[in-house]
CSV table of C-alpha atoms in Angstrom, one decimal:
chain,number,residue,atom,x,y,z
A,1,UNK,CA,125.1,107.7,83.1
A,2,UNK,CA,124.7,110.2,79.7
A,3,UNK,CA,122.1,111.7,78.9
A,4,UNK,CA,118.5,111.2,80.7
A,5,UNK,CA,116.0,108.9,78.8
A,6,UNK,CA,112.4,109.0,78.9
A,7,UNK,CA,109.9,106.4,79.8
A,8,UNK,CA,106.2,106.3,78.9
A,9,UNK,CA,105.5,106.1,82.9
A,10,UNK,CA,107.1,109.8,83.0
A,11,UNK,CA,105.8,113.1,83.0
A,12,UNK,CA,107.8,116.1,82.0
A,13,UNK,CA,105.7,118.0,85.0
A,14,UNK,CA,107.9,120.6,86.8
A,15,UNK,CA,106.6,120.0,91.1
A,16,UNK,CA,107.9,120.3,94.2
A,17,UNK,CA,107.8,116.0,93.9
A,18,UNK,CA,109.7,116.1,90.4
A,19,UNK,CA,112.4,118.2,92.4
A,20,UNK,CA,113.3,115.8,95.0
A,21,UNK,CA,116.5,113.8,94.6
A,22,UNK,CA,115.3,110.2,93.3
A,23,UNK,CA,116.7,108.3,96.1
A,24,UNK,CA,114.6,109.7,98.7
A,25,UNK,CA,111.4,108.8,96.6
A,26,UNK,CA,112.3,105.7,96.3
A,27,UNK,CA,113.0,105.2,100.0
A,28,UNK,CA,109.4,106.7,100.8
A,29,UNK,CA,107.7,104.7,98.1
A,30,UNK,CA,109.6,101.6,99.6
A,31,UNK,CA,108.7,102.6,103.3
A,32,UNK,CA,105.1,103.7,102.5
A,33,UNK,CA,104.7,100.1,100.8
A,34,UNK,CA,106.1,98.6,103.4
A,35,UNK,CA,103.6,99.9,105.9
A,36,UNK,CA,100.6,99.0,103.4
A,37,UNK,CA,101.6,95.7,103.0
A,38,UNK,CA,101.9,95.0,107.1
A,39,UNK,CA,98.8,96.2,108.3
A,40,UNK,CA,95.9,93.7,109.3
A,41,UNK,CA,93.3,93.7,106.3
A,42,UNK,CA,90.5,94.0,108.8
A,43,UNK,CA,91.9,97.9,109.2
A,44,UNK,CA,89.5,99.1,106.2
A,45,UNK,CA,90.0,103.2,107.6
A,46,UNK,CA,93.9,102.4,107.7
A,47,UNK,CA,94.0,101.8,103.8
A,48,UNK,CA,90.6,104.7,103.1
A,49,UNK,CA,94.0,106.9,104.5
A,50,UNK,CA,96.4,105.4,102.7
A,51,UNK,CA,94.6,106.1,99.4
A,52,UNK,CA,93.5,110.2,100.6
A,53,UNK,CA,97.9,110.4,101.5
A,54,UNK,CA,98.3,109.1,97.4
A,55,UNK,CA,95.7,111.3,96.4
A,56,UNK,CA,97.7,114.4,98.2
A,57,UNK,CA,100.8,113.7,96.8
A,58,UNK,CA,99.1,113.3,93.0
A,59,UNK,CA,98.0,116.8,93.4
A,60,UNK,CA,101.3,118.2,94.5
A,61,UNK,CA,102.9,115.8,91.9
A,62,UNK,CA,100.6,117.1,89.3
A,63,UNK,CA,99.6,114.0,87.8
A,64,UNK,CA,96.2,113.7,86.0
A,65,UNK,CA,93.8,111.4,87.5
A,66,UNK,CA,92.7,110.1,84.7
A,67,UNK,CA,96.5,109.1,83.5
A,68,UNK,CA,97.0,107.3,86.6
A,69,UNK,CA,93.3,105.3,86.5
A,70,UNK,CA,94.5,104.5,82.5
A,71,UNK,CA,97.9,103.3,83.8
A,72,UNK,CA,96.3,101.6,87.0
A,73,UNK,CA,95.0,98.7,85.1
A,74,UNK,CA,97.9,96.8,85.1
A,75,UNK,CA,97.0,95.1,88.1
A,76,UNK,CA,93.6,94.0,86.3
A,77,UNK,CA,94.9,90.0,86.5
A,78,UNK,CA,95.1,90.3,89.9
A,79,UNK,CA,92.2,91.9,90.4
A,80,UNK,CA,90.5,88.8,88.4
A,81,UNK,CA,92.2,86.4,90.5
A,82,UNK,CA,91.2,88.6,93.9
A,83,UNK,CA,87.6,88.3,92.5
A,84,UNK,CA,88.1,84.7,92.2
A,85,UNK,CA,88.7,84.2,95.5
A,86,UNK,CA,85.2,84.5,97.6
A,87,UNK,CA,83.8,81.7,95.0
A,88,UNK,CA,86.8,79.1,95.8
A,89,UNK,CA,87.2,80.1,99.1
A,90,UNK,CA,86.3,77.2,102.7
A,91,UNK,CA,85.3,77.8,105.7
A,92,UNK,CA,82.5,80.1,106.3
A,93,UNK,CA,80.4,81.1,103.8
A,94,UNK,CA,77.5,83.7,102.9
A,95,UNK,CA,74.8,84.4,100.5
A,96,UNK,CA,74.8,87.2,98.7
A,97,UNK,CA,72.6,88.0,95.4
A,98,UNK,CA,71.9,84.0,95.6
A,99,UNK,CA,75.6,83.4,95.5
A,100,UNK,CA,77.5,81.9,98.1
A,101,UNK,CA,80.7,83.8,99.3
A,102,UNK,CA,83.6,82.4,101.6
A,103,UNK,CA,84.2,84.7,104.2
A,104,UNK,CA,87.7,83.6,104.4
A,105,UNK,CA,87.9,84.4,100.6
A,106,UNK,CA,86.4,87.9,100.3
A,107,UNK,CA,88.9,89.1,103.3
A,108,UNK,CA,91.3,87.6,100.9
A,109,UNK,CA,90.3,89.3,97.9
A,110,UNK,CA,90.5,93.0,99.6
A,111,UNK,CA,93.5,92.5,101.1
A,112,UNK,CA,94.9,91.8,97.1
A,113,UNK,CA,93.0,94.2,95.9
A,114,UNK,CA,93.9,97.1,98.2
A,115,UNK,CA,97.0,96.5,99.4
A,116,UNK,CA,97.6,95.7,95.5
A,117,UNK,CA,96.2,98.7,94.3
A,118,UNK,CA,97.6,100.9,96.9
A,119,UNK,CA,101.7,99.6,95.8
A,120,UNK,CA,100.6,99.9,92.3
A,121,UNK,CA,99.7,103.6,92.5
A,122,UNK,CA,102.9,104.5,94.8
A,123,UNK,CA,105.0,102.9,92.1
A,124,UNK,CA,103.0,104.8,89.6
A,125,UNK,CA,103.7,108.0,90.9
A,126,UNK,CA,106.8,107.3,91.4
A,127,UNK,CA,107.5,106.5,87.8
A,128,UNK,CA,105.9,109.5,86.8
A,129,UNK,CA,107.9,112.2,88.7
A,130,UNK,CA,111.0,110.2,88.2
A,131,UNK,CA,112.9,109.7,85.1
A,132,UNK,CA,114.6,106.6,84.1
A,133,UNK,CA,117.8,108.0,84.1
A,134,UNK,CA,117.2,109.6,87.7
A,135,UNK,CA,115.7,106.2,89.1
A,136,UNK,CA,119.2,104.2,88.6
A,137,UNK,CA,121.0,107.3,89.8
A,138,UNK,CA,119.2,107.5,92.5
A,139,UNK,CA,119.7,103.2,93.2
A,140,UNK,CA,123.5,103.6,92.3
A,141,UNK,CA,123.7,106.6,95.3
A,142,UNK,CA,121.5,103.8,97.8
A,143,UNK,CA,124.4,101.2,97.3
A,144,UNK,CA,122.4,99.2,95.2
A,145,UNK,CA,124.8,96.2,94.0
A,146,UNK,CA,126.7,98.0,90.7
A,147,UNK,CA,126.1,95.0,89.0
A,148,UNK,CA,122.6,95.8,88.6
A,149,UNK,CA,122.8,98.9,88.0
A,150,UNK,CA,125.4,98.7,85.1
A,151,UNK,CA,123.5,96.1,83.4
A,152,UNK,CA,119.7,98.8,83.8
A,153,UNK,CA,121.6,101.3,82.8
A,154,UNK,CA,122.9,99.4,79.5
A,155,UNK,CA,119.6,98.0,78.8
A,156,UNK,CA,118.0,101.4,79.1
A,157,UNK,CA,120.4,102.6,76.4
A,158,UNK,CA,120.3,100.2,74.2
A,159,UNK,CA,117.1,99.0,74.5
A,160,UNK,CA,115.5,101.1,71.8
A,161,UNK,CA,118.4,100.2,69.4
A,162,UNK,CA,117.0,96.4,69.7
A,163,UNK,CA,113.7,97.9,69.1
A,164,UNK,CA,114.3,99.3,66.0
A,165,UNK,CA,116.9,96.3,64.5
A,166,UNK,CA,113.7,94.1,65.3
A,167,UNK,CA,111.2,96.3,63.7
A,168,UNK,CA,113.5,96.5,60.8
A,169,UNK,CA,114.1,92.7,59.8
A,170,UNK,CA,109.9,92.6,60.0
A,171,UNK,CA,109.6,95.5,57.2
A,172,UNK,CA,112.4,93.6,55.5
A,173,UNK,CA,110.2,90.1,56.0
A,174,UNK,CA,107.2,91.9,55.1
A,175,UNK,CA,108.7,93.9,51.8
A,176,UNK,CA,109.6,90.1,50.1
A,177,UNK,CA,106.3,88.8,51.4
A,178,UNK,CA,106.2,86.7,54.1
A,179,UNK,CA,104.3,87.1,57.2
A,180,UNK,CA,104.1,84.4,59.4
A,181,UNK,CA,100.8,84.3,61.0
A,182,UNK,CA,100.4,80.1,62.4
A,183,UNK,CA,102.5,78.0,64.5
A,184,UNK,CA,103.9,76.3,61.9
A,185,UNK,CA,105.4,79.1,60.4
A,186,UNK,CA,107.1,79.6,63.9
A,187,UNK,CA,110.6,79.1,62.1
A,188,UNK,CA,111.0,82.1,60.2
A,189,UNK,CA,109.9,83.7,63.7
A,190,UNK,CA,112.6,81.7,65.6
A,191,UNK,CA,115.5,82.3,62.8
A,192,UNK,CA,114.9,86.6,63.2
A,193,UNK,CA,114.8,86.2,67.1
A,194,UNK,CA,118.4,84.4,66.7
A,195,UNK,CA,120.1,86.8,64.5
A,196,UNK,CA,118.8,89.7,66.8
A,197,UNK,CA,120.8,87.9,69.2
A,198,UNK,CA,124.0,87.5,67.7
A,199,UNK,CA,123.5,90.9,66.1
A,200,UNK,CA,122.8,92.2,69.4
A,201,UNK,CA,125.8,90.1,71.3
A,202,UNK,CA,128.4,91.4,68.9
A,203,UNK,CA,127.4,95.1,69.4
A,204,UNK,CA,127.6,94.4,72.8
A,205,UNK,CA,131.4,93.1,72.5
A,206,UNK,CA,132.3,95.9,70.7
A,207,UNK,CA,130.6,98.3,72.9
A,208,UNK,CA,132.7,96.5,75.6
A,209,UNK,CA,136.0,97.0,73.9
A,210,UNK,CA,135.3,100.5,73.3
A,211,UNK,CA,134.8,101.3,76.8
A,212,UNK,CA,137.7,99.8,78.3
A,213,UNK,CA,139.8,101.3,75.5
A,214,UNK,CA,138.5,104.3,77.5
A,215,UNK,CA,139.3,103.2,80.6
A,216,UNK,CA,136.4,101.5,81.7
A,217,UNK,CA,137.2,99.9,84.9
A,218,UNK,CA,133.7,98.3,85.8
A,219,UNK,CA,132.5,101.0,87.4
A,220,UNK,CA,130.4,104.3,85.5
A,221,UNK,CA,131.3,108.2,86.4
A,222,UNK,CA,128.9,109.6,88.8
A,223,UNK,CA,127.4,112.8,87.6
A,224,UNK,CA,128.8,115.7,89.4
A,225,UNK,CA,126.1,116.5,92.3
A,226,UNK,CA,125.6,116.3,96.2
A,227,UNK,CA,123.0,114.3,96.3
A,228,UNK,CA,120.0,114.7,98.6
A,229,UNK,CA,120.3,117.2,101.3
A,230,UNK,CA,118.7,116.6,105.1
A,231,UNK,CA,115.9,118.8,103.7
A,232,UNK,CA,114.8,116.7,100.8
A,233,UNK,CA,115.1,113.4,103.1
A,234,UNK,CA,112.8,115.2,105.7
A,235,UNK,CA,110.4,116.5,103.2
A,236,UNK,CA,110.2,112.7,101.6
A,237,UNK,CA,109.6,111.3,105.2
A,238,UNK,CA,106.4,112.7,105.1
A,239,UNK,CA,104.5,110.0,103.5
A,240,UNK,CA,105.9,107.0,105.2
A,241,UNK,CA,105.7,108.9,108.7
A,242,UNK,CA,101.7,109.7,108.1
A,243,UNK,CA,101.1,106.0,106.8
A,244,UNK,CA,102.6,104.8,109.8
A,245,UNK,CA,100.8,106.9,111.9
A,246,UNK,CA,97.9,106.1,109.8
A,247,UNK,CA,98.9,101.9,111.0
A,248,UNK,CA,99.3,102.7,114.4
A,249,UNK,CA,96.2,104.3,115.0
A,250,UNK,CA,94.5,101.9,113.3
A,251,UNK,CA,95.7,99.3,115.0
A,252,UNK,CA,95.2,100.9,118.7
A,253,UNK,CA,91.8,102.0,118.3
């Protein structure tokens, strides 16, 4: 897998959550999201506790607040289309502020926004104690089809490569004077997009070549390492096991 590669969702943060093997966060974030998305929207305490279980694992984590909130707003257009929702809504309706609300549509919108919300800060947090490099690791040691993980891992490597060849041919554009701005200058756009591909598509073939010159048979070297132990997978459990005992209770009372 070479050497790790950092994201802008990671932080170099050195906690007991950093520690664990990436496989069994992303089994907790999965099951934990899982739970979230299952349980009836009318259960407003279930998700108050889903939201205090984040909160504990951000300060164990030691994530920022504030660096979460920033990175948070990603969800802002379905938060748009959630507020949408109680205005286009049928079925009973409710005045509120001299604007009539669907009921129908404002059970709709919290069940986007906080079961929304709740999967985006899971992933979140598991972004930021995980490293790219650990994250595909940790899918290639889940038995995630190697198909997908050969093609992340490529793209992960050479993604910055294509970066920089495209940020290149714009200084070069730029430097002799041209900077398309309308849509009818669109073909000088379209002509640099297509000789980033080829460029790209013949660095890939002779990537390809190079490996199986080494004996690439389809499949990457595994890093030497055990994995996750029965104590990592226990400590991990923690957070789906509360959340659905978080559901349950819920659901019972």
């Amino acid at each position: 897998m070479g050497a790790g590669h950092a994201h802008p969702l990671h932080l170099d943060h050195d906690s007991r959550v950093h520690r664990l093997p990436a496989e069994v966060k992303i089994v907790a974030t999965l099951l934990f999201t899982i739970v979230v998305v299952i349980t009836p929207r009318e259960k407003f305490v279930a998700f108050a506790g889903y939201l205090l279980l984040l909160v504990g694992v951000l300060v164990v984590a030691k994530v920022p607040p504030g660096w979460l909130a920033k990175r948070a707003t990603i969800e802002l257009p379905f938060v748009l289309l959630a507020i949408a929702l109680p205005f286009a809504g049928h079925g009973e309706r409710v005045h509120w502020l001299g604007m009539s609300l669907s009921v129908d549509g404002l059970h709709g919108a919290w069940n986007i926004f906080a079961k929304g919300t709740l999967g985006v800060l899971a992933s979140l947090l598991l972004a930021a104690t995980t490293t790219a490099r650990d994250l595909l690791l940790g899918l290639d040691r889940l038995r995630c089809p190697q198909v997908f993980t050969q093609i992340a891992t490529f793209m992960l490597r050479y993604l910055d490569i294509l970066a920089d060849d495209a940020r290149r041919m714009r200084v070069a554009r730029l430097s002799r004077g041209y900077d398309p701005r309308f849509l009818w200058q669109v073909k000088a756009f379209a002509v640099g997009v297509g000789a980033l591909f080829i460029r790209s598509y013949e660095r890939g073939e002779r990537v390809y070549l190079a490996m199986v010159a080494r004996g690439y048979s389809g499949r990457l070297p595994r890093p030497e390492g055990t994995g996750a132990t029965t104590a990592d997978w226990v400590r991990s459990a923690t957070l789906p096991i509360a959340a659905g005992v978080i559901a349950l209770v819920a659901v019972l009372a």
